[in-house]
């Protein structure tokens, strides 16, 4: 009996418990899920504004992070045409969705 008590005591010392504020975790998850749904809906709206070539160009530029030269090589088009198209697409999206800022730090840089 004495040994059992000592064993139980030793096991309890090694177990640490942490109390979590479940409500705070739930609030965070709900806001995150809502934002994900809103972002997905916004992306879907933006995507429908673009024709297939514009979608491909925006995907390569905004998602894959290709430079204008890399896109030009990939699409077999002049670099200047790619830059012009990116500019027109950004203008189109800014006009169509003024409440969302289409500019990004990457998009603000001018490539040479």
Short mmCIF file of N, CA and C in Angstrom, two decimals:
data_model
loop_
_atom_site.label_atom_id
_atom_site.label_comp_id
_atom_site.label_asym_id
_atom_site.label_seq_id
_atom_site.Cartn_x
_atom_site.Cartn_y
_atom_site.Cartn_z
N UNK A 1 0.82 -1.19 0.00
CA UNK A 1 0.00 0.00 0.00
C UNK A 1 0.87 1.26 0.00
N UNK A 2 1.89 1.22 0.81
CA UNK A 2 2.81 2.35 0.90
C UNK A 2 3.49 2.60 -0.45
N UNK A 3 3.93 1.53 -1.12
CA UNK A 3 4.60 1.66 -2.41
C UNK A 3 3.64 2.19 -3.48
N UNK A 4 2.40 1.77 -3.44
CA UNK A 4 1.39 2.25 -4.38
C UNK A 4 1.20 3.76 -4.23
N UNK A 5 1.14 4.22 -3.00
CA UNK A 5 0.98 5.65 -2.73
C UNK A 5 2.16 6.44 -3.31
N UNK A 6 3.35 5.94 -3.11
CA UNK A 6 4.55 6.61 -3.62
C UNK A 6 4.55 6.62 -5.15
N UNK A 7 4.18 5.51 -5.77
CA UNK A 7 4.11 5.45 -7.23
C UNK A 7 3.09 6.45 -7.78
N UNK A 8 1.92 6.50 -7.16
CA UNK A 8 0.88 7.44 -7.59
C UNK A 8 1.36 8.88 -7.45
N UNK A 9 2.02 9.17 -6.34
CA UNK A 9 2.52 10.52 -6.09
C UNK A 9 3.55 10.92 -7.15
N UNK A 10 4.43 10.02 -7.50
CA UNK A 10 5.46 10.30 -8.51
C UNK A 10 4.83 10.56 -9.88
N UNK A 11 3.82 9.79 -10.24
CA UNK A 11 3.15 9.98 -11.52
C UNK A 11 2.44 11.33 -11.58
N UNK A 12 1.82 11.74 -10.50
CA UNK A 12 1.10 13.01 -10.46
C UNK A 12 2.05 14.19 -10.60
N UNK A 13 3.26 14.06 -10.09
CA UNK A 13 4.23 15.15 -10.19
C UNK A 13 4.63 15.41 -11.64
N UNK A 14 4.64 14.37 -12.46
CA UNK A 14 5.08 14.51 -13.85
C UNK A 14 3.98 14.97 -14.79
N UNK A 15 2.76 14.95 -14.35
CA UNK A 15 1.64 15.37 -15.19
C UNK A 15 1.40 16.85 -14.95
N UNK A 16 1.48 17.62 -16.02
CA UNK A 16 1.18 19.04 -15.90
C UNK A 16 -0.12 19.32 -16.63
N UNK A 17 -0.91 20.15 -16.04
CA UNK A 17 -2.18 20.51 -16.66
C UNK A 17 -2.17 21.99 -16.98
N UNK A 18 -2.77 22.30 -18.10
CA UNK A 18 -2.87 23.69 -18.53
C UNK A 18 -4.34 23.96 -18.81
N UNK A 19 -4.86 24.99 -18.18
CA UNK A 19 -6.25 25.34 -18.43
C UNK A 19 -6.31 26.27 -19.64
N UNK A 20 -7.22 25.96 -20.54
CA UNK A 20 -7.39 26.76 -21.74
C UNK A 20 -8.72 27.48 -21.69
N UNK A 21 -8.71 28.68 -22.20
CA UNK A 21 -9.95 29.43 -22.31
C UNK A 21 -10.63 28.97 -23.59
N UNK A 22 -11.55 28.03 -23.46
CA UNK A 22 -12.19 27.44 -24.64
C UNK A 22 -12.95 28.48 -25.45
N UNK A 23 -13.57 29.44 -24.79
CA UNK A 23 -14.33 30.46 -25.51
C UNK A 23 -13.41 31.29 -26.41
N UNK A 24 -12.23 31.62 -25.92
CA UNK A 24 -11.28 32.39 -26.73
C UNK A 24 -10.85 31.58 -27.95
N UNK A 25 -10.64 30.28 -27.78
CA UNK A 25 -10.28 29.44 -28.92
C UNK A 25 -11.41 29.36 -29.93
N UNK A 26 -12.63 29.24 -29.46
CA UNK A 26 -13.78 29.19 -30.36
C UNK A 26 -13.95 30.50 -31.11
N UNK A 27 -13.80 31.63 -30.42
CA UNK A 27 -13.92 32.93 -31.08
C UNK A 27 -12.88 33.07 -32.18
N UNK A 28 -11.67 32.68 -31.90
CA UNK A 28 -10.59 32.77 -32.89
C UNK A 28 -10.91 31.91 -34.11
N UNK A 29 -11.33 30.69 -33.88
CA UNK A 29 -11.61 29.78 -34.98
C UNK A 29 -12.76 30.28 -35.84
N UNK A 30 -13.81 30.81 -35.23
CA UNK A 30 -14.96 31.31 -35.98
C UNK A 30 -14.54 32.49 -36.85
N UNK A 31 -13.80 33.44 -36.30
CA UNK A 31 -13.35 34.59 -37.08
C UNK A 31 -12.44 34.14 -38.22
N UNK A 32 -11.57 33.21 -37.94
CA UNK A 32 -10.67 32.73 -38.98
C UNK A 32 -11.46 32.06 -40.10
N UNK A 33 -12.42 31.22 -39.75
CA UNK A 33 -13.23 30.56 -40.77
C UNK A 33 -14.04 31.56 -41.57
N UNK A 34 -14.62 32.56 -40.89
CA UNK A 34 -15.39 33.58 -41.60
C UNK A 34 -14.50 34.33 -42.58
N UNK A 35 -13.29 34.68 -42.15
CA UNK A 35 -12.37 35.41 -43.02
C UNK A 35 -11.97 34.54 -44.21
N UNK A 36 -11.78 33.25 -43.98
CA UNK A 36 -11.43 32.35 -45.08
C UNK A 36 -12.55 32.28 -46.11
N UNK A 37 -13.80 32.24 -45.64
CA UNK A 37 -14.95 32.19 -46.55
C UNK A 37 -15.04 33.49 -47.34
N UNK A 38 -14.87 34.62 -46.64
CA UNK A 38 -14.92 35.93 -47.31
C UNK A 38 -13.81 36.02 -48.36
N UNK A 39 -12.61 35.62 -47.98
CA UNK A 39 -11.48 35.66 -48.92
C UNK A 39 -11.74 34.77 -50.13
N UNK A 40 -12.30 33.60 -49.90
CA UNK A 40 -12.59 32.69 -51.00
C UNK A 40 -13.65 33.27 -51.93
N UNK A 41 -14.68 33.90 -51.36
CA UNK A 41 -15.73 34.51 -52.17
C UNK A 41 -15.16 35.68 -52.98
N UNK A 42 -14.33 36.48 -52.35
CA UNK A 42 -13.71 37.62 -53.03
C UNK A 42 -12.83 37.13 -54.18
N UNK A 43 -12.03 36.12 -53.91
CA UNK A 43 -11.16 35.57 -54.95
C UNK A 43 -11.99 35.03 -56.11
N UNK A 44 -13.09 34.37 -55.80
CA UNK A 44 -13.97 33.84 -56.85
C UNK A 44 -14.54 34.97 -57.70
N UNK A 45 -14.96 36.06 -57.06
CA UNK A 45 -15.50 37.21 -57.80
C UNK A 45 -14.42 37.82 -58.70
N UNK A 46 -13.24 37.98 -58.16
CA UNK A 46 -12.14 38.56 -58.93
C UNK A 46 -11.78 37.65 -60.10
N UNK A 47 -11.72 36.37 -59.83
CA UNK A 47 -11.32 35.41 -60.86
C UNK A 47 -12.29 35.42 -62.03
N UNK A 48 -13.60 35.59 -61.74
CA UNK A 48 -14.61 35.61 -62.81
C UNK A 48 -14.51 36.86 -63.67
N UNK A 49 -13.87 37.91 -63.18
CA UNK A 49 -13.70 39.14 -63.96
C UNK A 49 -12.65 38.98 -65.06
N UNK A 50 -11.80 37.99 -64.92
CA UNK A 50 -10.67 37.84 -65.83
C UNK A 50 -10.94 36.77 -66.89
N UNK A 51 -10.41 37.02 -68.09
CA UNK A 51 -10.50 35.99 -69.13
C UNK A 51 -9.38 34.96 -68.88
N UNK A 52 -9.40 33.83 -69.56
CA UNK A 52 -8.42 32.76 -69.28
C UNK A 52 -6.96 33.20 -69.39
N UNK A 53 -6.60 34.01 -70.38
CA UNK A 53 -5.22 34.46 -70.50
C UNK A 53 -4.84 35.37 -69.32
N UNK A 54 -5.76 36.25 -68.92
CA UNK A 54 -5.50 37.12 -67.77
C UNK A 54 -5.34 36.29 -66.50
N UNK A 55 -6.14 35.26 -66.36
CA UNK A 55 -6.04 34.38 -65.18
C UNK A 55 -4.67 33.71 -65.12
N UNK A 56 -4.23 33.20 -66.27
CA UNK A 56 -2.92 32.55 -66.31
C UNK A 56 -1.81 33.53 -65.95
N UNK A 57 -1.88 34.71 -66.53
CA UNK A 57 -0.87 35.72 -66.27
C UNK A 57 -0.86 36.12 -64.79
N UNK A 58 -2.04 36.36 -64.22
CA UNK A 58 -2.12 36.75 -62.81
C UNK A 58 -1.65 35.62 -61.90
N UNK A 59 -1.98 34.39 -62.25
CA UNK A 59 -1.52 33.26 -61.45
C UNK A 59 0.00 33.20 -61.43
N UNK A 60 0.60 33.30 -62.60
CA UNK A 60 2.06 33.25 -62.68
C UNK A 60 2.71 34.40 -61.92
N UNK A 61 2.12 35.59 -62.03
CA UNK A 61 2.71 36.78 -61.42
C UNK A 61 2.44 36.85 -59.92
N UNK A 62 1.16 36.72 -59.52
CA UNK A 62 0.79 36.94 -58.12
C UNK A 62 0.98 35.71 -57.24
N UNK A 63 0.72 34.53 -57.77
CA UNK A 63 0.79 33.33 -56.94
C UNK A 63 2.17 32.68 -57.03
N UNK A 64 2.63 32.45 -58.24
CA UNK A 64 3.92 31.78 -58.42
C UNK A 64 5.10 32.73 -58.21
N UNK A 65 4.85 34.04 -58.32
CA UNK A 65 5.91 35.01 -58.10
C UNK A 65 6.88 35.16 -59.26
N UNK A 66 6.44 34.80 -60.46
CA UNK A 66 7.28 34.95 -61.64
C UNK A 66 7.52 36.43 -61.93
N UNK A 67 8.68 36.73 -62.50
CA UNK A 67 8.95 38.08 -62.97
C UNK A 67 8.30 38.25 -64.34
N UNK A 68 8.24 39.49 -64.81
CA UNK A 68 7.68 39.74 -66.13
C UNK A 68 8.47 39.00 -67.20
N UNK A 69 9.78 38.95 -67.04
CA UNK A 69 10.62 38.25 -68.02
C UNK A 69 10.34 36.75 -68.02
N UNK A 70 10.17 36.16 -66.84
CA UNK A 70 9.87 34.73 -66.76
C UNK A 70 8.51 34.43 -67.39
N UNK A 71 7.54 35.30 -67.14
CA UNK A 71 6.20 35.11 -67.73
C UNK A 71 6.29 35.24 -69.24
N UNK A 72 7.04 36.25 -69.70
CA UNK A 72 7.20 36.45 -71.14
C UNK A 72 7.81 35.22 -71.80
N UNK A 73 8.79 34.65 -71.17
CA UNK A 73 9.42 33.43 -71.70
C UNK A 73 8.42 32.27 -71.70
N UNK A 74 7.71 32.12 -70.60
CA UNK A 74 6.72 31.03 -70.46
C UNK A 74 5.61 31.15 -71.50
N UNK A 75 5.09 32.36 -71.71
CA UNK A 75 3.97 32.57 -72.63
C UNK A 75 4.42 32.91 -74.05
N UNK A 76 5.74 32.99 -74.24
CA UNK A 76 6.31 33.32 -75.55
C UNK A 76 5.76 34.64 -76.08
N UNK A 77 5.83 35.66 -75.22
CA UNK A 77 5.37 37.01 -75.57
C UNK A 77 6.44 38.01 -75.14
N UNK A 78 6.44 39.19 -75.75
CA UNK A 78 7.41 40.21 -75.34
C UNK A 78 7.19 40.64 -73.88
N UNK A 79 8.28 40.95 -73.21
CA UNK A 79 8.23 41.38 -71.81
C UNK A 79 7.36 42.62 -71.65
N UNK A 80 7.46 43.56 -72.58
CA UNK A 80 6.65 44.79 -72.52
C UNK A 80 5.16 44.50 -72.57
N UNK A 81 4.78 43.52 -73.37
CA UNK A 81 3.36 43.14 -73.45
C UNK A 81 2.88 42.56 -72.12
N UNK A 82 3.73 41.77 -71.49
CA UNK A 82 3.38 41.19 -70.20
C UNK A 82 3.20 42.29 -69.16
N UNK A 83 4.13 43.25 -69.13
CA UNK A 83 4.02 44.36 -68.18
C UNK A 83 2.75 45.17 -68.42
N UNK A 84 2.44 45.41 -69.69
CA UNK A 84 1.22 46.15 -70.03
C UNK A 84 -0.02 45.40 -69.57
N UNK A 85 -0.02 44.10 -69.80
CA UNK A 85 -1.19 43.30 -69.39
C UNK A 85 -1.35 43.28 -67.88
N UNK A 86 -0.25 43.14 -67.16
CA UNK A 86 -0.33 43.17 -65.69
C UNK A 86 -0.92 44.49 -65.24
N UNK A 87 -0.45 45.58 -65.84
CA UNK A 87 -0.96 46.91 -65.48
C UNK A 87 -2.46 47.00 -65.78
N UNK A 88 -2.88 46.56 -66.95
CA UNK A 88 -4.31 46.62 -67.32
C UNK A 88 -5.16 45.74 -66.41
N UNK A 89 -4.66 44.57 -66.07
CA UNK A 89 -5.42 43.67 -65.18
C UNK A 89 -5.58 44.31 -63.80
N UNK A 90 -4.50 44.86 -63.27
CA UNK A 90 -4.59 45.51 -61.96
C UNK A 90 -5.56 46.67 -61.99
N UNK A 91 -5.52 47.46 -63.08
CA UNK A 91 -6.45 48.59 -63.22
C UNK A 91 -7.89 48.08 -63.30
N UNK A 92 -8.10 47.02 -64.05
CA UNK A 92 -9.43 46.42 -64.20
C UNK A 92 -9.96 45.96 -62.83
N UNK A 93 -9.12 45.30 -62.06
CA UNK A 93 -9.54 44.80 -60.76
C UNK A 93 -9.77 45.93 -59.76
N UNK A 94 -8.93 46.95 -59.81
CA UNK A 94 -9.09 48.10 -58.91
C UNK A 94 -10.39 48.82 -59.22
N UNK A 95 -10.72 48.97 -60.48
CA UNK A 95 -11.97 49.62 -60.89
C UNK A 95 -13.18 48.79 -60.49
N UNK A 96 -13.10 47.49 -60.71
CA UNK A 96 -14.23 46.60 -60.44
C UNK A 96 -14.45 46.37 -58.95
N UNK A 97 -13.40 46.42 -58.16
CA UNK A 97 -13.51 46.13 -56.73
C UNK A 97 -12.78 47.20 -55.93
N UNK A 98 -13.33 48.41 -55.87
CA UNK A 98 -12.62 49.51 -55.21
C UNK A 98 -12.41 49.31 -53.71
N UNK A 99 -13.22 48.47 -53.06
CA UNK A 99 -13.06 48.29 -51.62
C UNK A 99 -11.88 47.40 -51.28
N UNK A 100 -11.31 46.73 -52.25
CA UNK A 100 -10.15 45.87 -52.03
C UNK A 100 -8.94 46.51 -52.70
N UNK A 101 -7.84 46.55 -51.99
CA UNK A 101 -6.61 47.10 -52.54
C UNK A 101 -5.90 46.01 -53.32
N UNK A 102 -5.84 46.14 -54.62
CA UNK A 102 -5.25 45.13 -55.49
C UNK A 102 -3.73 45.25 -55.50
N UNK A 103 -3.23 46.39 -55.07
CA UNK A 103 -1.78 46.60 -55.08
C UNK A 103 -1.13 45.75 -54.00
N UNK A 104 0.09 45.38 -54.26
CA UNK A 104 0.88 44.67 -53.26
C UNK A 104 2.28 45.26 -53.29
N UNK A 105 3.06 44.94 -52.29
CA UNK A 105 4.43 45.44 -52.28
C UNK A 105 5.17 44.97 -53.53
N UNK A 106 4.94 43.74 -53.90
CA UNK A 106 5.58 43.19 -55.09
C UNK A 106 5.08 43.91 -56.33
N UNK A 107 3.80 44.22 -56.39
CA UNK A 107 3.22 44.86 -57.55
C UNK A 107 3.63 46.31 -57.71
N UNK A 108 4.07 46.94 -56.65
CA UNK A 108 4.46 48.34 -56.71
C UNK A 108 5.84 48.53 -57.34
N UNK A 109 6.65 47.50 -57.32
CA UNK A 109 8.00 47.61 -57.85
C UNK A 109 7.96 47.58 -59.37
N UNK A 110 8.79 48.38 -59.99
CA UNK A 110 8.90 48.37 -61.45
C UNK A 110 10.15 47.59 -61.81
N UNK A 111 9.98 46.63 -62.68
CA UNK A 111 11.12 45.82 -63.09
C UNK A 111 11.89 46.51 -64.20
N UNK A 112 13.19 46.31 -64.20
CA UNK A 112 14.01 46.90 -65.26
C UNK A 112 14.56 45.85 -66.17
#
